[in-house]
Coordinates of C-alpha atoms and ligand atoms in Angstrom, one line a residue:
X14 CA -8.8 -51.5 -60.6
X15 CA -10.4 -54.0 -58.2
X16 CA -9.9 -53.4 -54.5
X17 CA -10.2 -57.1 -53.7
X18 CA -7.1 -57.8 -51.6
X19 CA -6.3 -60.9 -53.6
X20 CA -6.3 -59.0 -56.9
X21 CA -4.3 -56.1 -55.3
X22 CA -1.7 -58.6 -54.2
X23 CA -1.2 -59.8 -57.8
X24 CA -1.2 -56.2 -59.0
X25 CA 1.5 -55.2 -56.5
X26 CA 3.9 -58.0 -57.6
X27 CA 3.2 -58.4 -61.3
X28 CA 5.9 -56.0 -62.3
X29 CA 8.7 -58.1 -60.6
X30 CA 10.9 -60.7 -62.3
X31 CA 9.7 -64.2 -61.7
X32 CA 11.9 -65.2 -58.8
X33 CA 11.3 -62.0 -56.9
X34 CA 7.6 -62.2 -57.7
X35 CA 7.5 -65.6 -55.9
X36 CA 9.4 -64.3 -52.9
X37 CA 7.2 -61.3 -52.5
X38 CA 4.1 -63.5 -53.0
X39 CA 5.1 -65.4 -49.8
X40 CA 5.5 -62.1 -47.9
X41 CA 2.1 -60.7 -48.8
X42 CA -1.0 -62.4 -47.3
X43 CA -4.7 -61.8 -47.1
X44 CA -5.9 -62.2 -43.5
X45 CA -8.3 -64.9 -42.6
X46 CA -9.2 -66.6 -39.3
X47 CA -9.4 -70.3 -40.0
X48 CA -11.7 -72.6 -38.0
X49 CA -8.7 -74.2 -36.1
X50 CA -7.8 -70.7 -34.9
X51 CA -4.8 -70.3 -37.2
X52 CA -4.0 -67.5 -39.6
X53 CA -2.1 -67.8 -42.9
X54 CA 1.6 -68.2 -42.8
X55 CA 3.8 -65.2 -43.9
X56 CA 7.4 -65.3 -44.8
X57 CA 9.2 -62.7 -42.7
X58 CA 12.7 -61.8 -41.6
X59 CA 14.2 -62.6 -45.0
X60 CA 16.8 -60.5 -46.7
X61 CA 15.4 -57.7 -48.9
X62 CA 16.3 -58.1 -52.6
X63 CA 18.9 -55.8 -54.1
X64 CA 17.3 -53.1 -56.2
X65 CA 14.2 -52.9 -54.0
X66 CA 13.6 -49.7 -52.1
X67 CA 13.0 -51.1 -48.6
X68 CA 11.9 -49.2 -45.5
X69 CA 14.4 -51.2 -43.4
X70 CA 17.4 -50.1 -41.4
X71 CA 20.6 -51.9 -40.4
X72 CA 21.8 -54.0 -37.5
X73 CA 23.9 -51.2 -36.0
X74 CA 20.7 -49.0 -36.0
X75 CA 18.8 -51.7 -34.0
X76 CA 21.6 -52.2 -31.5
X77 CA 22.9 -48.7 -30.9
X78 CA 20.0 -46.5 -32.0
X79 CA 17.1 -48.6 -30.7
X80 CA 18.0 -50.7 -27.7
X81 CA 21.1 -49.2 -25.9
X82 CA 21.0 -45.6 -27.1
X83 CA 18.0 -44.3 -25.1
X84 CA 19.8 -45.1 -21.8
X85 CA 21.2 -41.7 -20.8
X86 CA 24.3 -42.6 -18.7
X87 CA 25.8 -45.4 -20.7
X88 CA 28.2 -43.6 -23.0
X89 CA 27.7 -44.8 -26.5
X90 CA 30.8 -44.7 -28.7
X91 CA 30.4 -45.5 -32.4
X92 CA 33.4 -47.1 -34.0
X93 CA 33.1 -46.2 -37.6
X94 CA 33.0 -43.5 -40.3
X95 CA 31.2 -40.4 -39.1
X96 CA 28.3 -40.9 -41.5
X97 CA 27.0 -43.8 -39.4
X98 CA 26.4 -41.4 -36.5
X99 CA 24.1 -39.1 -38.4
X100 CA 21.0 -41.1 -37.8
X101 CA 22.1 -42.0 -34.3
X102 CA 21.9 -38.4 -33.1
X103 CA 18.5 -37.9 -31.5
X104 CA 16.5 -38.3 -34.7
X105 CA 14.5 -41.0 -33.0
X106 CA 13.1 -38.5 -30.4
X107 CA 13.8 -40.8 -27.5
X108 CA 13.6 -38.5 -24.5
X109 CA 15.2 -38.6 -21.1
X110 CA 14.9 -36.8 -17.8
X111 CA 17.9 -36.9 -15.5
X112 CA 17.3 -37.0 -11.8
X113 CA 19.0 -33.7 -11.3
X114 CA 20.8 -31.0 -13.2
X115 CA 24.2 -32.4 -12.5
X116 CA 23.2 -36.1 -13.1
X117 CA 25.0 -37.7 -16.0
X118 CA 23.2 -37.5 -19.3
X119 CA 25.0 -38.2 -22.6
X120 CA 22.0 -38.3 -24.8
X121 CA 22.8 -35.0 -26.4
X122 CA 26.3 -36.2 -27.5
X123 CA 27.3 -38.0 -30.6
X124 CA 30.6 -39.8 -30.1
X125 CA 32.4 -41.5 -33.0
X126 CA 35.9 -42.6 -33.8
X127 CA 35.5 -40.9 -37.2
X128 CA 37.3 -43.7 -39.1
X129 CA 39.3 -42.6 -42.1
X130 CA 40.8 -44.5 -45.1
X131 CA 44.1 -44.8 -43.1
X132 CA 42.2 -46.7 -40.3
X133 CA 40.5 -49.0 -42.9
X134 CA 43.9 -49.9 -44.3
X135 CA 46.0 -50.2 -41.2
X136 CA 43.3 -51.0 -38.6
X137 CA 41.3 -48.9 -36.3
X138 CA 41.9 -50.5 -32.8
X139 CA 44.5 -47.9 -31.8
X140 CA 42.2 -45.1 -32.7
X141 CA 39.4 -46.8 -30.8
X142 CA 41.5 -47.1 -27.6
X143 CA 42.4 -43.4 -27.8
X144 CA 38.7 -42.5 -28.2
X145 CA 37.6 -44.6 -25.2
X146 CA 40.3 -42.9 -23.0
X147 CA 39.3 -39.5 -24.3
X148 CA 35.7 -40.1 -23.7
X149 CA 36.4 -41.4 -20.2
X150 CA 38.5 -38.4 -19.2
X151 CA 35.9 -36.0 -20.6
X152 CA 32.8 -37.6 -19.1
X153 CA 33.7 -40.1 -16.4
X154 CA 30.9 -42.4 -17.2
X155 CA 30.0 -45.6 -15.3
X156 CA 29.9 -47.5 -18.6
X157 CA 31.0 -47.2 -22.1
X158 CA 29.4 -49.2 -25.0
X159 CA 31.3 -49.6 -28.2
X160 CA 29.3 -50.1 -31.4
X161 CA 30.7 -51.7 -34.6
X162 CA 29.7 -50.3 -38.0
X163 CA 30.2 -52.2 -41.2
X164 CA 33.9 -51.5 -41.9
X165 CA 34.9 -52.7 -38.5
X166 CA 33.7 -56.2 -39.3
X167 CA 35.2 -56.0 -42.8
X168 CA 38.7 -55.1 -41.6
X169 CA 38.5 -57.3 -38.5
X170 CA 39.0 -54.8 -35.6
X171 CA 38.4 -56.6 -32.3
X172 CA 36.2 -54.3 -30.4
X173 CA 35.7 -56.9 -27.6
X174 CA 39.5 -57.1 -26.9
X175 CA 39.7 -53.3 -26.8
X176 CA 36.7 -53.2 -24.4
X177 CA 38.3 -55.8 -22.1
X178 CA 41.6 -53.9 -22.1
X179 CA 40.0 -50.6 -21.4
X180 CA 37.8 -52.1 -18.7
X181 CA 40.9 -53.3 -16.9
X182 CA 42.7 -50.0 -17.4
X183 CA 40.0 -47.5 -16.5
X184 CA 38.1 -49.6 -13.9
X185 CA 34.7 -48.9 -15.4
X186 CA 32.4 -51.2 -17.3
X187 CA 33.4 -51.2 -21.0
X188 CA 31.7 -53.6 -23.5
X189 CA 31.6 -53.9 -27.2
X190 CA 28.9 -55.0 -29.7
X191 CA 29.5 -56.8 -33.0
X192 CA 26.5 -55.1 -34.5
X193 CA 28.0 -54.3 -38.0
X194 CA 25.2 -53.0 -40.2
X195 CA 25.3 -55.9 -42.6
X196 CA 25.4 -58.6 -39.9
X197 CA 21.7 -59.5 -40.1
X198 CA 18.6 -59.1 -42.2
X199 CA 17.6 -55.8 -40.6
X200 CA 17.7 -53.8 -37.4
X201 CA 16.1 -56.8 -35.8
X202 CA 19.4 -58.6 -35.6
X203 CA 20.8 -55.6 -33.7
X204 CA 18.1 -55.9 -31.1
X205 CA 19.1 -59.4 -30.4
X206 CA 22.8 -58.5 -30.2
X207 CA 21.9 -55.6 -27.9
X208 CA 19.8 -57.9 -25.7
X209 CA 22.7 -60.3 -25.4
X210 CA 25.0 -57.5 -24.3
X211 CA 22.6 -56.2 -21.7
X212 CA 22.3 -59.6 -20.3
X213 CA 26.1 -60.4 -20.3
X214 CA 27.4 -57.0 -19.1
X215 CA 24.7 -55.2 -17.1
X216 CA 21.7 -57.1 -15.8
X217 CA 22.3 -58.5 -12.3
X218 CA 25.3 -56.5 -11.4
X219 CA 23.6 -54.6 -8.5
X220 CA 21.9 -56.6 -5.7
X221 CA 20.3 -53.7 -3.8
X222 CA 17.0 -55.1 -2.5
X223 CA 13.7 -53.3 -2.6
X224 CA 10.9 -53.8 -0.1
X225 CA 8.1 -52.4 -2.3
X226 CA 5.3 -54.9 -3.0
X227 CA 4.6 -54.5 -6.7
X228 CA 7.9 -54.4 -8.6
X229 CA 8.1 -54.5 -12.4
X230 CA 10.4 -53.8 -15.3
X231 CA 9.0 -52.3 -18.4
X232 CA 10.7 -53.9 -21.4
X233 CA 10.6 -52.5 -25.0
X234 CA 9.5 -49.0 -24.1
X235 CA 11.8 -46.3 -25.5
X236 CA 10.2 -43.1 -24.5
X237 CA 9.7 -41.8 -28.0
X238 CA 8.1 -38.4 -27.8
X239 CA 7.7 -38.8 -24.0
X240 CA 5.6 -42.0 -24.1
X241 CA 7.6 -43.4 -21.2
X242 CA 7.0 -40.3 -19.0
X243 CA 3.2 -40.9 -19.4
X244 CA 3.5 -44.5 -18.4
X245 CA 5.8 -43.8 -15.4
X246 CA 3.1 -41.4 -14.2
X247 CA 0.3 -44.0 -14.5
X248 CA 2.3 -46.8 -12.9
X249 CA 3.3 -44.6 -10.0
X250 CA -0.2 -43.5 -9.4
X251 CA -1.3 -47.1 -9.3
X252 CA 1.3 -47.9 -6.7
X253 CA 3.5 -50.0 -9.0
X254 CA 7.2 -49.7 -8.6
X255 CA 9.1 -49.5 -11.9
X256 CA 12.6 -50.9 -11.1
X257 CA 13.9 -50.4 -14.7
X258 CA 12.9 -49.6 -18.2
X259 CA 14.6 -51.1 -21.2
X260 CA 15.5 -48.5 -22.2
X261 CA 13.6 -45.3 -22.4
X262 CA 14.5 -42.7 -19.7
X263 CA 16.7 -45.4 -18.2
X264 CA 19.9 -45.5 -16.3
X265 CA 22.8 -48.0 -16.1
X266 CA 22.2 -48.5 -12.3
X267 CA 18.5 -49.3 -12.8
X268 CA 19.3 -51.9 -15.4
X269 CA 22.0 -53.5 -13.3
X270 CA 19.4 -53.8 -10.5
X271 CA 16.4 -54.9 -12.7
X272 CA 16.6 -58.6 -11.7
X273 CA 15.1 -57.6 -8.3
X274 CA 11.7 -57.0 -10.0
X275 CA 8.9 -59.6 -9.7
X276 CA 7.4 -59.2 -13.2
X277 CA 8.6 -58.2 -16.6
X278 CA 6.1 -56.3 -18.8
X279 CA 6.9 -56.5 -22.5
X280 CA 5.7 -53.6 -24.7
X281 CA 7.7 -54.1 -27.9
X282 CA 8.0 -57.8 -28.3
X283 CA 10.2 -57.7 -31.3
X284 CA 13.0 -55.7 -29.8
X285 CA 13.3 -57.2 -26.4
X286 CA 11.7 -60.6 -26.0
X287 CA 15.2 -62.1 -25.7
X288 CA 15.9 -60.2 -22.4
X289 CA 12.5 -61.2 -21.0
X290 CA 13.1 -64.9 -21.8
X291 CA 16.7 -64.8 -20.4
X292 CA 15.7 -63.1 -17.2
X293 CA 13.0 -65.7 -16.6
X294 CA 15.5 -68.5 -17.2
X295 CA 18.2 -67.1 -15.0
X296 CA 16.3 -65.3 -12.3
X297 CA 12.8 -66.7 -12.4
X298 CA 10.9 -63.5 -13.3
X299 CA 7.8 -64.2 -15.4
X300 CA 7.0 -62.0 -18.3
X301 CA 3.8 -61.0 -20.0
X302 CA 3.0 -58.9 -23.0
X303 CA 1.2 -55.6 -22.5
X304 CA 0.1 -52.9 -24.8
X305 CA -0.1 -49.3 -23.6
X306 CA -1.0 -47.9 -27.0
X307 CA -4.7 -47.2 -27.0
X308 CA -6.8 -46.2 -24.0
X309 CA -8.7 -49.5 -23.8
X310 CA -5.5 -51.5 -24.2
X311 CA -3.9 -49.4 -21.5
X312 CA -6.8 -50.1 -19.1
X313 CA -6.6 -53.8 -20.0
X314 CA -2.9 -54.0 -19.4
X315 CA -3.1 -52.3 -16.0
X316 CA -5.8 -54.7 -14.9
X317 CA -3.6 -57.6 -15.9
X318 CA -0.8 -56.4 -13.8
X319 CA -3.2 -56.1 -10.8
X320 CA -4.4 -59.7 -11.5
X321 CA -0.8 -61.0 -11.4
X322 CA -0.1 -59.5 -8.0
X323 CA -3.5 -60.7 -6.6
X324 CA -3.9 -57.7 -4.3
X325 CA -7.3 -56.1 -3.8
X326 CA -5.8 -52.8 -2.8
X327 CA -3.8 -52.6 -6.0
X328 CA -6.8 -53.7 -8.1
X329 CA -8.8 -50.9 -6.5
X330 CA -6.2 -48.3 -7.2
X331 CA -5.8 -49.4 -10.8
X332 CA -9.6 -48.9 -11.2
X333 CA -9.4 -45.5 -9.7
X334 CA -6.7 -44.4 -12.0
X335 CA -8.5 -45.8 -15.1
X336 CA -11.7 -44.0 -14.0
X337 CA -9.8 -40.7 -13.5
X338 CA -8.3 -40.9 -16.9
X339 CA -11.1 -42.3 -18.9
X340 CA -13.4 -39.3 -18.5
X341 CA -11.1 -37.1 -20.6
X342 CA -10.5 -39.9 -23.1
X343 CA -14.2 -40.4 -23.6
X344 CA -14.8 -36.7 -24.3
X345 CA -12.2 -36.5 -27.0
X346 CA -12.8 -39.9 -28.4
X347 CA -16.5 -39.4 -29.1
X348 CA -15.9 -36.0 -30.7
X349 CA -13.1 -37.3 -32.9
X350 CA -15.0 -40.6 -33.7
X351 CA -17.9 -38.6 -35.1
X352 CA -15.5 -37.0 -37.6
X353 CA -13.3 -40.1 -38.4
X354 CA -15.7 -43.0 -38.4
X355 CA -15.4 -45.2 -41.5
X356 CA -12.2 -43.6 -42.7
X357 CA -9.3 -45.9 -43.6
X358 CA -5.7 -46.3 -42.5
X359 CA -2.6 -48.2 -43.5
X360 CA 0.3 -48.9 -41.1
X361 CA 3.8 -49.9 -42.3
X362 CA 6.3 -49.5 -39.5
X363 CA 8.9 -51.3 -37.5
X364 CA 8.3 -54.6 -35.7
X365 CA 5.5 -53.7 -33.2
X366 CA 3.7 -50.4 -33.8
X367 CA 2.0 -51.5 -37.0
X368 CA 0.0 -53.8 -34.6
X369 CA -0.3 -51.6 -31.5
X370 CA -1.5 -48.5 -33.3
X371 CA -4.4 -50.3 -35.0
X372 CA -6.0 -50.2 -31.5
X373 CA -6.0 -46.4 -31.5
X374 CA -7.6 -46.2 -35.0
X375 CA -10.2 -48.8 -34.0
X376 CA -11.2 -46.6 -31.0
X377 CA -12.1 -43.7 -33.3
X378 CA -13.9 -46.0 -35.8
X379 CA -11.2 -46.1 -38.4
X380 CA -10.5 -49.3 -40.3
X381 CA -7.0 -50.6 -41.0
X382 CA -7.1 -52.0 -44.5
X383 CA -3.4 -52.9 -44.8
X384 CA -0.5 -53.3 -42.4
X385 CA 2.9 -54.7 -42.1
X386 CA 6.2 -54.7 -40.3
X387 CA 9.6 -53.6 -41.7
X388 CA 11.4 -56.3 -39.9
X389 CA 9.0 -58.3 -37.7
X390 CA 9.4 -62.1 -37.6
X391 CA 6.7 -64.7 -38.1
X392 CA 5.9 -64.7 -34.4
X393 CA 5.1 -60.9 -34.5
X394 CA 2.6 -61.6 -37.3
X395 CA 1.2 -65.0 -36.4
X396 CA 1.9 -65.3 -32.6
X397 CA 4.6 -67.1 -30.6
X398 CA 2.9 -70.4 -31.2
X399 CA 4.8 -70.6 -34.5
X400 CA 8.2 -70.4 -32.8
X401 CA 8.8 -74.1 -32.3
X402 CA 8.4 -74.7 -36.0
X403 CA 10.7 -71.9 -37.2
X404 CA 13.8 -73.0 -39.1
X405 CA 17.2 -71.6 -38.2
X406 CA 18.7 -70.1 -41.4
X407 CA 22.2 -68.8 -42.1
X408 CA 21.2 -65.3 -41.0
X409 CA 19.7 -66.2 -37.6
X410 CA 22.6 -68.6 -37.0
X411 CA 24.9 -65.6 -37.4
X412 CA 23.7 -64.2 -34.1
X413 CA 24.8 -65.6 -30.8
X414 CA 22.2 -67.5 -28.8
X415 CA 23.2 -67.3 -25.1
X416 CA 23.0 -70.5 -23.2
X417 CA 21.1 -69.3 -20.1
X418 CA 20.7 -71.5 -17.1
X419 CA 19.2 -70.8 -13.6
X420 CA 21.6 -68.8 -11.5
X421 CA 22.8 -71.0 -8.7
X422 CA 22.2 -68.4 -6.0
X423 CA 19.8 -65.9 -7.5
X424 CA 17.2 -68.1 -9.3
X425 CA 14.0 -67.5 -7.4
X426 CA 10.8 -68.3 -9.3
X427 CA 8.4 -65.6 -8.4
X428 CA 5.4 -67.9 -9.0
X429 CA 5.4 -71.7 -9.3
X430 CA 4.3 -73.2 -12.6
X431 CA 1.1 -74.2 -10.9
X432 CA 0.4 -70.6 -9.7
X433 CA 1.1 -69.3 -13.2
X434 CA -1.2 -71.9 -14.7
X435 CA -3.9 -71.0 -12.2
X436 CA -3.6 -67.3 -13.0
X437 CA -3.9 -68.1 -16.7
X438 CA -7.0 -70.2 -16.0
X439 CA -8.8 -67.6 -13.8
X440 CA -8.2 -64.5 -15.8
X441 CA -7.1 -63.2 -19.2
X442 CA -3.5 -63.5 -18.2
X443 CA -1.0 -65.2 -20.5
X444 CA 2.6 -65.6 -19.7
X445 CA 5.5 -65.9 -22.2
X446 CA 3.1 -65.3 -25.1
X447 CA 2.3 -62.8 -27.8
X448 CA -0.6 -63.4 -30.1
X449 CA 0.8 -61.3 -32.9
X450 CA -0.7 -58.8 -35.3
X451 CA -2.7 -61.0 -37.7
X452 CA -5.2 -62.6 -35.3
X453 CA -6.3 -59.1 -34.3
X454 CA -6.9 -57.9 -37.9
X455 CA -10.1 -58.2 -39.8
X456 CA -10.5 -60.9 -42.5
X457 CA -9.7 -59.8 -46.0
X458 CA -7.2 -57.2 -45.1
X459 CA -3.7 -57.1 -46.5
X460 CA -0.6 -58.0 -44.4
X461 CA 2.6 -57.1 -46.2
X462 CA 6.1 -57.7 -44.8
X463 CA 9.0 -55.4 -45.8
X464 CA 6.8 -53.2 -48.1
X465 CA 8.7 -51.8 -51.0
X466 CA 8.4 -48.3 -52.4
X467 CA 6.9 -49.6 -55.6
X468 CA 4.2 -51.4 -53.6
X469 CA 3.6 -48.4 -51.5
X470 CA 2.7 -46.3 -54.6
X471 CA 0.5 -48.9 -56.1
X472 CA -1.4 -49.4 -52.7
X473 CA -2.0 -45.7 -52.4
X474 CA -3.3 -45.5 -55.9
X475 CA -5.6 -48.4 -55.6
X476 CA -7.0 -47.8 -52.1
X477 CA -6.5 -44.1 -51.6
X478 CA -6.5 -44.5 -47.8
X479 CA -7.4 -41.5 -45.6
X480 CA -4.0 -41.8 -43.8
X481 CA -0.8 -43.7 -44.3
X482 CA 1.5 -44.4 -41.3
X483 CA 5.2 -44.9 -41.9
X484 CA 8.5 -43.0 -41.4
X485 CA 10.5 -40.1 -42.7
X486 CA 11.7 -41.9 -45.7
X487 CA 8.2 -42.4 -46.9
X488 CA 6.5 -39.3 -45.6
X489 CA 7.0 -36.8 -48.4
X490 CA 6.6 -39.2 -51.3
X491 CA 3.3 -40.2 -49.8
X492 CA 2.1 -36.7 -49.2
X493 CA 3.0 -35.6 -52.7
X494 CA 0.3 -38.2 -53.7
X495 CA -2.3 -36.2 -51.7
X496 CA -2.5 -38.6 -48.8
X497 CA -1.4 -37.5 -45.3
X498 CA 1.4 -39.5 -43.8
X499 CA 1.8 -39.9 -40.0
X500 CA 5.2 -40.8 -38.8
X501 CA 4.8 -43.6 -36.4
X502 CA 8.5 -43.8 -35.5
X503 CA 9.2 -40.2 -34.4
X504 CA 5.5 -39.1 -34.2
X505 CA 6.5 -36.2 -36.4
X506 CA 6.8 -33.4 -33.9
X507 CA 4.0 -34.7 -31.7
X508 CA 3.3 -37.2 -28.9
X509 CA 3.3 -38.6 -26.4
X510 CA 0.8 -41.2 -27.8
X511 CA 1.0 -43.9 -25.1
X512 CA -1.4 -44.4 -22.2
X513 CA -4.6 -42.4 -21.8
X514 CA -3.2 -38.9 -22.3
X515 CA -1.2 -40.1 -25.3
X516 CA -4.4 -41.5 -26.8
X517 CA -6.1 -38.1 -26.6
X518 CA -3.1 -36.5 -28.3
X519 CA -3.2 -39.2 -31.1
X520 CA -7.0 -38.8 -31.7
X521 CA -6.6 -35.0 -32.0
X522 CA -3.6 -35.3 -34.4
X523 CA -5.3 -37.9 -36.6
X524 CA -8.5 -35.9 -36.7
X525 CA -6.6 -32.9 -37.9
X526 CA -4.7 -34.9 -40.5
X527 CA -7.5 -36.8 -42.1
X528 CA -10.0 -34.0 -42.0
X529 CA -7.7 -31.3 -43.3
X530 CA -9.0 -29.6 -46.5
X531 CA -5.4 -29.1 -47.9
X532 CA -5.2 -32.7 -49.3
X533 CA -8.1 -32.1 -51.7
X534 CA -6.0 -29.4 -53.4
X535 CA -3.2 -31.9 -54.2
X536 CA -3.6 -33.6 -57.6
X537 CA -2.1 -37.0 -57.4
X538 CA -0.3 -38.3 -60.5
X539 CA -3.0 -40.8 -61.4
X540 CA -5.6 -38.0 -61.6
X541 CA -3.5 -35.7 -63.8
X542 CA -5.0 -35.4 -67.2
X543 CA -3.1 -37.1 -70.1
X544 CA -3.3 -34.0 -72.3
X545 CA -1.3 -31.9 -69.8
X546 CA 2.1 -30.9 -71.0
X547 CA 4.8 -33.3 -69.6
X548 CA 6.5 -30.5 -67.5
X549 CA 3.2 -29.8 -65.7
X550 CA 2.4 -33.4 -65.1
X551 CA 5.8 -33.9 -63.7
X552 CA 5.5 -31.0 -61.2
Ligands
LIG5 FE1 9.9 -51.9 -31.1 FE2 10.3 -49.4 -31.2 FE3 9.0 -50.8 -33.0 FE4 11.6 -51.1 -32.8 FE5 12.2 -49.1 -34.5 FE6 10.9 -47.4 -32.9 FE7 9.6 -48.8 -34.7 MO1 11.2 -46.9 -35.4 S1 11.8 -50.8 -30.8 S2 10.1 -52.5 -33.2 S3 13.4 -50.8 -34.1 S4 8.4 -50.3 -31.1 S5 12.8 -47.2 -33.8 S6 10.5 -47.3 -30.7 S7 9.3 -46.8 -34.2 S8 11.0 -49.0 -36.2 S9 7.7 -50.1 -34.6

């Protein structure tokens, strides 16, 4: 079988019926950098076809599990059948570290209304009210967030009315999310709904001022495997004050106060770009994309923060921190590179990591031959410059777009448009932009949106990459084919992988996985001899 990406594309989709074949054809592209600087168009953020085994999750997962869940002292209450809470219970490995032993931390809990048939038939609002009150009396949280699962939307329970009533009765902040699993194409819709909720119900509630000089928020960092701890340490040593993180290791109070920062740093563009945009419109806080995955990317991102604040002392401290960290990075990187150079990787995950983690592989000489997001949008692939041309379809119209205007009292542009333009002109800074995954990939590599299980198997058979990066649903199917699978969602049991120390961990873990002899003892199905008895071949 040819390994030419154009032939591979045809091979992946030839088994599908005609209509599906056309759809998938638009979602699989071969990368090229055209003379005018553009990359090919990819169809993304479209509904998966019934019958396809997709990697995707649901809208509720994106809202509760991804964006709000990692905050430790917002009490998350799931309105739905108990099954919906299974995946919401710490499986994402988002960590948190309360300020003290008696500080509020609800991360270990899993609260659900445990809807039964009776509630589906007669309505679940009463049960929800009882659950909110019970949760309040048990934990005395500052805020309770109610998350809707599919049946809630189907039967028409009004979680917002319940939230308003409970807010008035209990005197704490209670708010609901219409994040029913089916509401959008994927978990991406849940991100948007969560962003709207953060903006409507939390951001801007606390005016406590800060007199530190370099105040930032870190957006789209969820402290998976302790990534956020590594970044907090680096930023602190540089002398940068992190007002709030959305939402790894975060608190309700920090989010309520986040509009006092002077710069928003966006790690995961897909899940939180809405908050960044809305905070700029209402409060005047500029945002820029950063990437703390990869040692070189981390250094670059830190330098960009220093450039924004235009302070020689800060720039010097940033250089010191980079120098301190890079010695250890270099030592491991060169050792690992010698063993991994030339090996190949595939990354199919989420809406941001399939891009960011390519940087780590590049640093140890490994080549990404295929990559894709589960639920990224065209701007995550091609860059935000495509945004003005995007058509609003029925699915995107289904999610509320908040009409955000400058706050009459609190809008305070941190930099004038002229200052921002000047900064962009003098340095590598770019505001309100994300260049996307494809421009940073080599020509003639495959980019596949919403990869299916069938396509996964064919890709592995054809290319036999040295490592495949995905999630728990794919992991063991892939490894049974004799190819190691690194979970890029939960990091398996490893991490942190962010920043400099995280890069060292990643290099060591990948080295161990791609150079382990065990894989040569697994006989993948396509190498099993035809004359073997069927039972043996099936083993
Ligand atoms: Fe952003 Fe994430 Fe991701 Fe994401 Fe996710 Fe995740 Fe992910 Mo799993 S917020 S888009 S919805 S970086 S949970 S921490 S690993 S799919 S690539």
